[in-house]
Coordinates of C-alpha atoms in Angstrom, one line a residue:
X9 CA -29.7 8.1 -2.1
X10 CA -28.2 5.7 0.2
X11 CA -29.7 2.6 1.4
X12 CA -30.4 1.8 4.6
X13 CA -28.2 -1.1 4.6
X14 CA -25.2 0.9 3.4
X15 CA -26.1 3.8 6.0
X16 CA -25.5 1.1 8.8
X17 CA -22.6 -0.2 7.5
X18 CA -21.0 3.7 7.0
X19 CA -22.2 4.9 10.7
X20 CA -20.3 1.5 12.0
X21 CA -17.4 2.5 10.1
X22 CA -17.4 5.7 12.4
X23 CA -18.1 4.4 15.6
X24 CA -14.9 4.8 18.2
X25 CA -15.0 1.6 19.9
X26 CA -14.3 -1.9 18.5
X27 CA -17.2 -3.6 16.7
X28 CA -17.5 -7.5 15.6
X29 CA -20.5 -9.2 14.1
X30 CA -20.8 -13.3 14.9
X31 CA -23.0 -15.6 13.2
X32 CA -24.3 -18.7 15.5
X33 CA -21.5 -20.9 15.1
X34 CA -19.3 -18.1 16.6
X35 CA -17.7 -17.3 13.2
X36 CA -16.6 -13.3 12.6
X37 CA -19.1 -12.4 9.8
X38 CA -18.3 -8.2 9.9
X39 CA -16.0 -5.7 12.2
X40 CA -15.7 -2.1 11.7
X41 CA -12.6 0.2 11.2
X42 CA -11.7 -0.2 14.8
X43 CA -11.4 -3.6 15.1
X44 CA -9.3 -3.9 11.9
X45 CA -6.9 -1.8 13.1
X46 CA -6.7 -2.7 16.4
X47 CA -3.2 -4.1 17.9
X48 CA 0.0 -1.9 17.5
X49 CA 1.6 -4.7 16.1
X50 CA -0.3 -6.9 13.7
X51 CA -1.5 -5.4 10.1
X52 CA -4.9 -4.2 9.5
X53 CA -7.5 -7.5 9.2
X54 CA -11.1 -7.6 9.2
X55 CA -10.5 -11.3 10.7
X56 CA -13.8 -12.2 8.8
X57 CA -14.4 -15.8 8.7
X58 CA -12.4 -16.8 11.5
X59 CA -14.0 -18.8 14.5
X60 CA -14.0 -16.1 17.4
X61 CA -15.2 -18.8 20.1
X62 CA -12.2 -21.3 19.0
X63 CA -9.5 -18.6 19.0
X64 CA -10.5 -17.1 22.4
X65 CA -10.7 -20.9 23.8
X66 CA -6.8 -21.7 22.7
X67 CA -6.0 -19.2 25.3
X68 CA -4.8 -20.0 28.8
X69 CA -6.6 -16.8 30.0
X70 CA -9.4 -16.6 32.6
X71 CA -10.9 -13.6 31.2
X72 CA -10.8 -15.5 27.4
X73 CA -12.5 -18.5 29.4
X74 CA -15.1 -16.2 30.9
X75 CA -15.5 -13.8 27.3
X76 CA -16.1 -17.8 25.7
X77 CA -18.9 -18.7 28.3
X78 CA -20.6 -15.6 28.3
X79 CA -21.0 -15.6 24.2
X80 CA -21.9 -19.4 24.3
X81 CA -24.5 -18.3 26.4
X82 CA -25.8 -15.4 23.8
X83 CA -26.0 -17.9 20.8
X84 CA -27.9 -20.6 22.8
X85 CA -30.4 -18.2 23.4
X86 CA -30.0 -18.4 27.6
X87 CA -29.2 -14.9 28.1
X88 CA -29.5 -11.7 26.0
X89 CA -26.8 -9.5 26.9
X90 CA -23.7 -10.3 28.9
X91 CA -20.6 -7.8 29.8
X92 CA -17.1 -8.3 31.3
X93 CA -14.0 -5.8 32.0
X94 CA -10.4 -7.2 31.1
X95 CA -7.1 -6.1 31.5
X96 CA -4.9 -6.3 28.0
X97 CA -1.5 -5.4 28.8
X98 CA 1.3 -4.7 26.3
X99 CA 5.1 -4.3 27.2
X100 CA 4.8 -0.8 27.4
X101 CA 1.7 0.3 28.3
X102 CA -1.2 -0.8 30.6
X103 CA -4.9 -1.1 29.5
X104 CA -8.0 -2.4 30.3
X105 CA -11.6 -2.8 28.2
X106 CA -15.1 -3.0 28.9
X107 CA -16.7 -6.3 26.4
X108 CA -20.2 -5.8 25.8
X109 CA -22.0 -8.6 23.8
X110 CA -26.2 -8.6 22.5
X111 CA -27.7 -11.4 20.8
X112 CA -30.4 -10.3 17.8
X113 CA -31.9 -12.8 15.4
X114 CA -32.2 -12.0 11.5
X115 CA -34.3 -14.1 9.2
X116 CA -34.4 -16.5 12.2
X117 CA -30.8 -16.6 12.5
X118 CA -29.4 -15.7 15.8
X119 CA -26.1 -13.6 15.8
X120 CA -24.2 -11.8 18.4
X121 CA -22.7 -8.1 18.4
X122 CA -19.3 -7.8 20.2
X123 CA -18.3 -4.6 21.4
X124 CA -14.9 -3.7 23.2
X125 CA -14.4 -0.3 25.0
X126 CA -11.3 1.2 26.0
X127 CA -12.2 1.9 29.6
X128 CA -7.8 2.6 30.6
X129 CA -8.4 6.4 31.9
X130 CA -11.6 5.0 34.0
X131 CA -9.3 1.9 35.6
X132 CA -6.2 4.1 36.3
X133 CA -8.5 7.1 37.9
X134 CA -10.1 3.8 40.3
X135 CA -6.4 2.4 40.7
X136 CA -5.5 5.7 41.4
X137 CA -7.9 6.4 44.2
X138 CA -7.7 3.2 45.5
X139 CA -4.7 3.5 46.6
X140 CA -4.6 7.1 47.6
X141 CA -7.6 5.6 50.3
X142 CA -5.1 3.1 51.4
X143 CA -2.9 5.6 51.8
X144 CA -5.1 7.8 53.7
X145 CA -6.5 5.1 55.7
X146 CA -3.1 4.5 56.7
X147 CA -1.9 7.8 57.4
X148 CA -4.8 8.4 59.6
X149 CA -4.3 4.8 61.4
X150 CA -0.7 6.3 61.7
X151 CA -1.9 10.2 63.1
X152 CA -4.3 7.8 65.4
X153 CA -1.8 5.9 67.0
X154 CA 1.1 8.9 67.0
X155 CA -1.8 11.3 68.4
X156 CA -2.3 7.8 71.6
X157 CA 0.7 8.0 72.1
X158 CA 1.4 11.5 72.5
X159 CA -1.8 12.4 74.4
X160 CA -0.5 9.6 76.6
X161 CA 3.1 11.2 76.7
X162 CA 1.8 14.6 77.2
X163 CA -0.7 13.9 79.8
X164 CA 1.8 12.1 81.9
X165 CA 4.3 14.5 81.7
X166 CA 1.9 17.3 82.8
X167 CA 1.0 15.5 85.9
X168 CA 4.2 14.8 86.9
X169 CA 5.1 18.5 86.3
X170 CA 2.6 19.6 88.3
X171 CA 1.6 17.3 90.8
X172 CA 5.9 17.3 92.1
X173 CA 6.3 19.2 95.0
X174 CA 10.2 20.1 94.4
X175 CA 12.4 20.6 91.0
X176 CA 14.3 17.5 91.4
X177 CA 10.8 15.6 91.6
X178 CA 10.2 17.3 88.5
X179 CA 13.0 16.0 86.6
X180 CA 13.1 13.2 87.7
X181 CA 9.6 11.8 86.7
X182 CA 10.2 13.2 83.2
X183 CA 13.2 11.5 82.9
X184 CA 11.4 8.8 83.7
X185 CA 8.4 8.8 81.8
X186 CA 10.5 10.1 78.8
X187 CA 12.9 7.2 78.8
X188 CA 10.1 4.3 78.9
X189 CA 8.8 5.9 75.9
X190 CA 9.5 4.1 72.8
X191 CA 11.8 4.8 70.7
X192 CA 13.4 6.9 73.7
X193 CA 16.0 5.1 75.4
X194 CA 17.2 7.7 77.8
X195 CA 16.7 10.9 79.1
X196 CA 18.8 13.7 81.2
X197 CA 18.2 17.1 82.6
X198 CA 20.8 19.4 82.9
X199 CA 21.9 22.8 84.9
X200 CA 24.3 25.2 84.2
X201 CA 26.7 26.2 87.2
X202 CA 26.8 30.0 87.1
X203 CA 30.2 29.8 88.3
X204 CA 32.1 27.7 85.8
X205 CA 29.3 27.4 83.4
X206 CA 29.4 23.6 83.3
X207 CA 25.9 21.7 82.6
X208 CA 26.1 18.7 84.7
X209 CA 22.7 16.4 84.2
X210 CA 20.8 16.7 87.5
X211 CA 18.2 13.5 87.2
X212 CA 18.4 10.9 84.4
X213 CA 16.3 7.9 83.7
X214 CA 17.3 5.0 80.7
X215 CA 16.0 2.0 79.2
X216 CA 19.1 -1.1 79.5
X217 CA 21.7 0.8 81.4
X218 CA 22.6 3.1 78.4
X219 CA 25.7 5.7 79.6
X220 CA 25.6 9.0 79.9
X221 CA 28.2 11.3 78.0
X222 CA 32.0 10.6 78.6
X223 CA 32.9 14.0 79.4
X224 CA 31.9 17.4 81.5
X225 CA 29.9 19.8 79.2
X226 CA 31.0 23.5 79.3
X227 CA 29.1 26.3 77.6
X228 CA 31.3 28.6 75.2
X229 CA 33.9 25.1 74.5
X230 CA 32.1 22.4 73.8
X231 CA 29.7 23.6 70.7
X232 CA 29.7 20.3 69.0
X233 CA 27.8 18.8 71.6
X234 CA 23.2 19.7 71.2
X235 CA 22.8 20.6 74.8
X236 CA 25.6 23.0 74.6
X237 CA 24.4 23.9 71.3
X238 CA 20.8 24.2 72.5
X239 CA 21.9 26.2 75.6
X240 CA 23.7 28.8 73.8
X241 CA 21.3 29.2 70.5
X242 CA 18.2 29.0 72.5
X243 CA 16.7 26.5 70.3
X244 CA 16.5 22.5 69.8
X245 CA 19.0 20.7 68.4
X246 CA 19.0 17.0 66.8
X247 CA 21.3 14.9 65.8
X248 CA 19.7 12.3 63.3
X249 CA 22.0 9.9 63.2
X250 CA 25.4 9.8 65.5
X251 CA 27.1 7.4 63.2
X252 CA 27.4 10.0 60.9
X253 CA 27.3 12.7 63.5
X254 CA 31.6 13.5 63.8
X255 CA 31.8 14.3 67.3
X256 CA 29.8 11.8 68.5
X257 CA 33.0 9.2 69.4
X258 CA 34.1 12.3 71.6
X259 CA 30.9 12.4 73.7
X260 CA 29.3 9.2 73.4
X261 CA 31.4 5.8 74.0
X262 CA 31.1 2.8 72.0
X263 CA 28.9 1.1 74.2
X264 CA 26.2 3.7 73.5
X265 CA 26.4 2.9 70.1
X266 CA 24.7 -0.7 70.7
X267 CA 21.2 1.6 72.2
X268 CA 21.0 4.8 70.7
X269 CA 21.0 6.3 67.1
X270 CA 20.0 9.9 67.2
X271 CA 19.2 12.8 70.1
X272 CA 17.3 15.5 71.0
X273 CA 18.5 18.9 73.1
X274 CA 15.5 21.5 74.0
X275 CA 16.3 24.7 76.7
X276 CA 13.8 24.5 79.4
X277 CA 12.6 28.4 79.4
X278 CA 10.1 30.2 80.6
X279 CA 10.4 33.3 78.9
X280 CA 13.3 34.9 79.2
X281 CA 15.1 32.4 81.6
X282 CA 16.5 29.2 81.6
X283 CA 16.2 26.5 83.5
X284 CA 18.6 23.9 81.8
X285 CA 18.7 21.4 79.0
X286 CA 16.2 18.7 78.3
X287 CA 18.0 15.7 76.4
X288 CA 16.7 12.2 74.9
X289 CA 17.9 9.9 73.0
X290 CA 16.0 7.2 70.6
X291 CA 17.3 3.7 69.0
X292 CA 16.4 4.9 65.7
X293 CA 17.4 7.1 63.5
X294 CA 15.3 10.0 62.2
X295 CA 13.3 9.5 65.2
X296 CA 13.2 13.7 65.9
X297 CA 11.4 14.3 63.1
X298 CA 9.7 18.1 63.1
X299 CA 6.7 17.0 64.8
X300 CA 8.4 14.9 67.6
X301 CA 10.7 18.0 68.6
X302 CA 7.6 20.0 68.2
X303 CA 6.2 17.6 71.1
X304 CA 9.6 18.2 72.9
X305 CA 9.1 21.6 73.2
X306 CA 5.8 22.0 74.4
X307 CA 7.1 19.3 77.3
X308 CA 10.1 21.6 77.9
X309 CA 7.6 24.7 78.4
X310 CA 5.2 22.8 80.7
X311 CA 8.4 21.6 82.9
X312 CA 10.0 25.9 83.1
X313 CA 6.4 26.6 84.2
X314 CA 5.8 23.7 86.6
X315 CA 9.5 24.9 87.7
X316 CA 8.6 28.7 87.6
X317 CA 5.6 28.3 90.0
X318 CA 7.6 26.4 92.4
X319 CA 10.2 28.9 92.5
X320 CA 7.9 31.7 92.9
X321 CA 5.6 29.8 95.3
X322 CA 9.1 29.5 97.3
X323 CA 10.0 32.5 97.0
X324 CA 6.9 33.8 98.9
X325 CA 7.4 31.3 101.6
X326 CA 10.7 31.0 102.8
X327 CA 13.2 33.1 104.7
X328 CA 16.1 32.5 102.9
X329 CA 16.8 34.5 99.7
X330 CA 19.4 35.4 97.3
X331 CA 21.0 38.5 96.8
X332 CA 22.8 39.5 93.9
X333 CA 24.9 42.9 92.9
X334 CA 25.8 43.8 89.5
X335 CA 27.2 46.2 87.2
X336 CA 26.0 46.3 83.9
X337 CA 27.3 48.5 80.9
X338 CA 25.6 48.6 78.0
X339 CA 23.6 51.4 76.3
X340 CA 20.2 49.5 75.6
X341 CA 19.7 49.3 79.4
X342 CA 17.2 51.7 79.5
X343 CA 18.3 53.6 82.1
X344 CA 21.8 53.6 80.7
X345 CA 20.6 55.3 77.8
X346 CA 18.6 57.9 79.4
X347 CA 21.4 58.9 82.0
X348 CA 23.4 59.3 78.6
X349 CA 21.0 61.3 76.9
X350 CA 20.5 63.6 80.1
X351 CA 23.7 63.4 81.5
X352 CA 22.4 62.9 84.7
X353 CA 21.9 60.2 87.5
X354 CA 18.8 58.1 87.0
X355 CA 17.5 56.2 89.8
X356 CA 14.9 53.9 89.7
X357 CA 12.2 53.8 91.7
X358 CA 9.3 51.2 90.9
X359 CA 7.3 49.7 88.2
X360 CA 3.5 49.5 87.5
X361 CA 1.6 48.1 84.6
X362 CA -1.1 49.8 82.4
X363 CA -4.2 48.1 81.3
X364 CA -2.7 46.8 78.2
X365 CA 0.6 45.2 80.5
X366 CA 3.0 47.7 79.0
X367 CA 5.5 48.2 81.9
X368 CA 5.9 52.0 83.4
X369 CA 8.8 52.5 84.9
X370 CA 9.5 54.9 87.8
X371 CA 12.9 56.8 87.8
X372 CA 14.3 59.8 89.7
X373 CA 16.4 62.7 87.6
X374 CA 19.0 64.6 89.4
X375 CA 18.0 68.0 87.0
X376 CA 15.4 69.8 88.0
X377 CA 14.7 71.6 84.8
X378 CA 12.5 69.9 82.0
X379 CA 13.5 66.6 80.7
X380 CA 10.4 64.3 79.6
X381 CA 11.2 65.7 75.6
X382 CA 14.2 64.1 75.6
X383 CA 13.3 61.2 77.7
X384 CA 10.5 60.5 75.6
X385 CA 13.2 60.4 72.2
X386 CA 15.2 58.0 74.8
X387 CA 16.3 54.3 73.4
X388 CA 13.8 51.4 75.2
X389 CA 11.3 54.2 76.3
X390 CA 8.1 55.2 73.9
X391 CA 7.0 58.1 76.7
X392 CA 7.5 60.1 79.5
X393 CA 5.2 61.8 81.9
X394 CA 6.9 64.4 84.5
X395 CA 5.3 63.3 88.4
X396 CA 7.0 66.2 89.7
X397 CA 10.1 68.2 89.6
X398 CA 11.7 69.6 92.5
X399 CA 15.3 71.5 92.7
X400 CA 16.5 68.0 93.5
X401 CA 15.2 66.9 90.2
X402 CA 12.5 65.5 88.6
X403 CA 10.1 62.1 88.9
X404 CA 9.7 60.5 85.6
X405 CA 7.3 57.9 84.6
X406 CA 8.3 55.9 81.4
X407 CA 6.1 53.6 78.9
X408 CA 9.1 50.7 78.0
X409 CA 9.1 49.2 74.5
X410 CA 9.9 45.8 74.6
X411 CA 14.0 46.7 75.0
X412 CA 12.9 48.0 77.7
X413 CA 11.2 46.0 79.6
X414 CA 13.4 43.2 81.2
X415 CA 12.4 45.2 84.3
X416 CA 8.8 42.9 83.6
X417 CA 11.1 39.6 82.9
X418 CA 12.7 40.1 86.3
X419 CA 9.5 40.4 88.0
X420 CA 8.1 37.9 85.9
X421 CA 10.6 35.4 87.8
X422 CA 10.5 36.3 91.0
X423 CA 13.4 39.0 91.2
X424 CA 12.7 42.3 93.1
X425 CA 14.6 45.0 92.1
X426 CA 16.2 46.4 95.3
X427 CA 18.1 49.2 93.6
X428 CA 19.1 50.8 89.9
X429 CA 20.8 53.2 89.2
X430 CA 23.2 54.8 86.5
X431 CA 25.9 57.5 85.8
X432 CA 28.6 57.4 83.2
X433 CA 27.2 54.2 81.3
X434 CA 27.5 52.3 84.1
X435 CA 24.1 50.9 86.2
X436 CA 24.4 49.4 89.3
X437 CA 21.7 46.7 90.1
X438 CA 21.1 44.9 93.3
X439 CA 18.5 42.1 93.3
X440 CA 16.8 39.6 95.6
X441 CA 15.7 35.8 94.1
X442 CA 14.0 33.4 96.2
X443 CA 16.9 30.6 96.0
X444 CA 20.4 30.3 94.4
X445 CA 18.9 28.2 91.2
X446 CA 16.7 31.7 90.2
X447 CA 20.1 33.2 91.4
X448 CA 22.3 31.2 88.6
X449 CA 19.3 31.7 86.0
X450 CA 18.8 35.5 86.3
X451 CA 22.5 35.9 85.9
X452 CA 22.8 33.9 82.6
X453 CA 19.9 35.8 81.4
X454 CA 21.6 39.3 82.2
X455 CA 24.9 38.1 80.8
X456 CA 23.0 36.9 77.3
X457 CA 20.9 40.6 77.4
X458 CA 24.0 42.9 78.0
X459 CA 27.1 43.6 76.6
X460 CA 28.9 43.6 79.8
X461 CA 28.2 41.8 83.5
X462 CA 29.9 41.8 86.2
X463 CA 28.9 40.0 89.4
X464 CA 30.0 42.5 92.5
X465 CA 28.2 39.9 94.8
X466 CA 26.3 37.1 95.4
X467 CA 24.9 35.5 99.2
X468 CA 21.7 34.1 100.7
X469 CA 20.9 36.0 103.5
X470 CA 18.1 35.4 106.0
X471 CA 14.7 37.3 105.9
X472 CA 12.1 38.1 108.4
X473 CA 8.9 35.5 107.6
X474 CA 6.4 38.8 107.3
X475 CA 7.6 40.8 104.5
X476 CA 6.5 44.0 102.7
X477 CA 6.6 41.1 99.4
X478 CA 4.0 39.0 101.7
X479 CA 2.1 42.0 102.0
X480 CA 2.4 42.9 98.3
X481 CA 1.1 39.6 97.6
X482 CA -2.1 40.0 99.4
X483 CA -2.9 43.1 98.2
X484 CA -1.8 42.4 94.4
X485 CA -5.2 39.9 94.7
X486 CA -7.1 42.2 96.9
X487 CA -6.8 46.0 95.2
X488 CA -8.5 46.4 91.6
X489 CA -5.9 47.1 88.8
X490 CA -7.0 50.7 89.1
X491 CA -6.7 50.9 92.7
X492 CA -3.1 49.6 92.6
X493 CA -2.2 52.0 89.9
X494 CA -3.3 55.1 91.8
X495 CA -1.5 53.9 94.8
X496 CA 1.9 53.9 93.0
X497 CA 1.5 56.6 91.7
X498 CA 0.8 58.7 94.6
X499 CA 3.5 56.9 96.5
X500 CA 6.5 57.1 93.9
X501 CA 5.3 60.7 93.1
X502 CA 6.1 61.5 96.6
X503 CA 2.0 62.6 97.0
X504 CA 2.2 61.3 100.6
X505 CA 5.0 63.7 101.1
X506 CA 4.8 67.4 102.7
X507 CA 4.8 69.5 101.2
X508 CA 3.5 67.4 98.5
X509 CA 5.1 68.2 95.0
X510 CA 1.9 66.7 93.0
X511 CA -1.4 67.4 92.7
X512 CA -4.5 65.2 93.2
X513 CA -5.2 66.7 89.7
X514 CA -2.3 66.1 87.5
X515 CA -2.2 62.6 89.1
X516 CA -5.3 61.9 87.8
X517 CA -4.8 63.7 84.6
X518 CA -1.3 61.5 83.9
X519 CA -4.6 58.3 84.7
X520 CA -6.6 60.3 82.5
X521 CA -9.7 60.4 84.8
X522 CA -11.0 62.8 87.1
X523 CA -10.0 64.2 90.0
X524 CA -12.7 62.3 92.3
X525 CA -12.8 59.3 90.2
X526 CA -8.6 59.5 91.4
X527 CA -8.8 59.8 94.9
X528 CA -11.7 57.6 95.0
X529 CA -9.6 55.1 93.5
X530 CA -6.6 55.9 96.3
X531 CA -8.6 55.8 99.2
X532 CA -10.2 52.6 98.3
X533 CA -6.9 51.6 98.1
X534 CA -5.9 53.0 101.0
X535 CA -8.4 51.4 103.3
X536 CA -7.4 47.9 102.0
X537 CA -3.5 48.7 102.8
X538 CA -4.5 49.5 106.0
X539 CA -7.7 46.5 106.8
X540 CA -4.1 44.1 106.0
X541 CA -2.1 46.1 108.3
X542 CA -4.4 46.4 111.8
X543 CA -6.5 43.4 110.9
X544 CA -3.9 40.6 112.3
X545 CA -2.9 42.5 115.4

């Protein structure tokens, strides 16, 4: 059996860490396994019998000197443990140990147990996530000062949006604020003539007198340029650097050169229309990153709907409008296609929504016999409901799909609908806009939807300042959704008529509601039309 003195010895044979032994004059008296074989470069030694305390001390190391104190300490009897982490570096690899050192006395003789553990995994995982928090602290000092500076940016913007009282006010503020941004330099806004479809910037606003472009921008030429680019694709366009950027000696002089490094182009559109072309440029390069175009685009919505409410706000106050006359052939204009599919004459009469917003569109069918089958199967239209039919045709109402409904974009933008209608694949529009701008914008936004456009006419005429639209407008706010509804639909059904060709009850059965619920609906409505016709006399 073994002793207990050779079961020691064996279990510090095992042991994974490096083990030393010192008697009190510092002197190696025993190591383990470990220690001998520690060092990729020396040959196995038990180094017993060499002086630990004078070979550490011949070093010009702090640690050694610190390792040297700490075991002088032990074998004077002042302290009875004492630790200390290292680095110890090799060429190609980086470590770091954990010394741990315990006096004990035998037969009156005090000794000291060295122990060195490899603690590399532990200091690289610290390392690690030390500088992953510096990282993260920084990144979030970063997000802090971007998120200042565009709250700031934002906020300003807004207000100037909404606080001008006319377009050019508008742009010009942004412009303004935009250009004393840093890294922005300058900053233009530009609109599209409808009649030589040239973008010409309206305001613009720059830090050091930088110049504008050298040359007039046309749509469909000059491609190479990101506010033609942005105009024609619908989305931004950046430039991150125009020294590479070929084109750039065509549109930018060499002066420019000395201020700006990359730019920005972003369509100002409010749904489907255009307002123009928001442009900046910045003294760095790679300053449009995603996020920063991200943040040009939400500014280039809030300006289209600052610009859309003063042009519908306009629109119900002046007497001055725009009236334009079109012909448009192309078979996705629902009407088009349902004048196809019937060959018949489709006139339209009106639009209401349903609860959901999903346009209904009135139109007139010069066949009296039974269409709403094949109107239903028609392209931009998802039903159809037959008002009435008469042997001068028949009154139609149509749920649009989404092709269908640029009837709700034109609304949506202050364009009434004066008259539609189609025959041999051709459809003859007339609208009224409140000014020539909505005029220009509409148009583009026609030409971009259909195949073929052709302007027949285009004036401002004078209005009288009471209008059925003023009277609309009061009543839109005043009648319930359900109360408007049933009002249309009496009226284009021609319920008001005599003798009437529809029914109390298949009007309300095409609302699907009662017959009194209906006509309580139509007289409510009724009594409103009429309180905002005798009230003002």
């Amino acid at each position: 059996m073994s002793t207990k003195n050779e079961l020691a010895a064996a279990t510090l044979e095992t042991l994974p860490v490096t083990v030393a032994v010192l008697g009190s004059d510092g002197e190696i008296l025993l190591t383990n396994q470990e220690w001998r074989t520690f060092g990729p470069n020396e040959q196995p030694s038990d180094h017993v019998g060499v002086d630990y305390l004078a070979v550490a001390s011949t070093t010009d190391d702090e640690h050694a000197s610190r390792a040297v104190t700490g075991l002088e300490s032990l074998l004077a009897g002042d302290q009875q443990t004492f630790t200390m982490e290292y680095p110890c570096h090799s060429p190609g690899e980086k470590r770091w140990f954990s010394m741990w050192a315990r006096q004990f006395s035998v037969d009156g003789e005090r000794h000291v147990v060295v122990v060195h553990l490899d603690i590399t995994d532990r200091k690289l995982a610290e390392i690690d996530a030390e500088e992953s928090a510096t990282r993260v602290r920084a990144e979030r000092q970063a997000l802090e000062d971007v998120l200042e500076r565009v709250d700031g940016l934002i906020r300003d913007v807004t207000d100037a949006a909404v606080t001008a009282g006319t377009r050019t006010e508008i742009e010009r503020r942004v412009c303004r604020r935009l250009a004393a941004e840093s890294p922005y330099e300058l900053a233009w806004i530009g609109r599209v003539d409808v009649t030589n479809r040239q973008i010409t910037p309206s305001e613009w606003a720059s830090q050091d007198e930088v110049p504008l472009e050298n040359n007039q921008l046309t749509l469909g030429q000059d491609e190479s340029h990101p506010a033609v680019a942005a105009l024609e694709r619908g989305d931004s366009r950046v430039v991150s650097d125009l020294d590479s950027f070929e084109a750039a000696e065509q549109w930018w002089p060499i002066a420019a050169g000395e201020y700006i490094d990359a730019v920005a182009a972003v369509p100002i559109a409010y749904g489907e229309v255009t307002y123009g072309v928001l442009v900046v440029f910045a003294a760095e390069t790679n300053a449009f990153a995603d996020r920063d175009v991200l943040i040009l685009e939400s500014l280039a919505g809030t300006i289209a709907t600052a610009i859309n409410a003063l042009e519908t706000r306009r629109m119900l106050t002046t007497e001055a409008v725009v009236e334009l006359e079109l012909a448009i052939e192309d078979s996705s204009l629902f009407v088009t296609a349902l004048a196809d599919d019937l060959a018949a004459t489709v006139t339209f009469r009106g639009v209401a929504y349903d609860g959901d917003g999903t346009p209904l569109a009135f139109v007139h069918v010069d066949r009296p016999e039974a269409v709403a089958v094949t109107a239903a199967d028609s392209h931009g239209i998802t039903d159809a409901t037959v008002l009435s039919a008469t042997d001068d045709g028949t009154l139609l109402e149509l749920t649009l799909d989404s092709s269908g409904s640029f009837v709700s974009t034109l609304a949506e933008h202050g364009a009434v609908i004066r008259h539609l209608e189609t025959d041999s694949g051709v459809a003859d529009m007339a609208l009224e806009l409140p000014n020539a701008q909505s005029g220009r914008s509409m148009y583009d936004y026609l030409e971009d939807r259909f195949e073929q456009v052709e302007l027949i006419s285009y004036q401002e005429v004078e209005r009288p300042a009471q209008t059925a639209q003023d009277l609309m407008s009061t009543l839109e706010s005043a009648l319930t959704e359900r109360q408007r509804m049933a009002l249309r639909k009496a009226y284009y059904a021609e319920y008001f008529e005599w003798p009437r060709s529809i029914s109390g009850e298949e009007l309300a059965a095409s609302m699907d509601i009662s017959r009194s619920t209906y006509h309580q609906h139509l007289r409510l409505a009724q009594q409103k039309l009429l309180d905002e016709l005798f009230e003002g006399e």
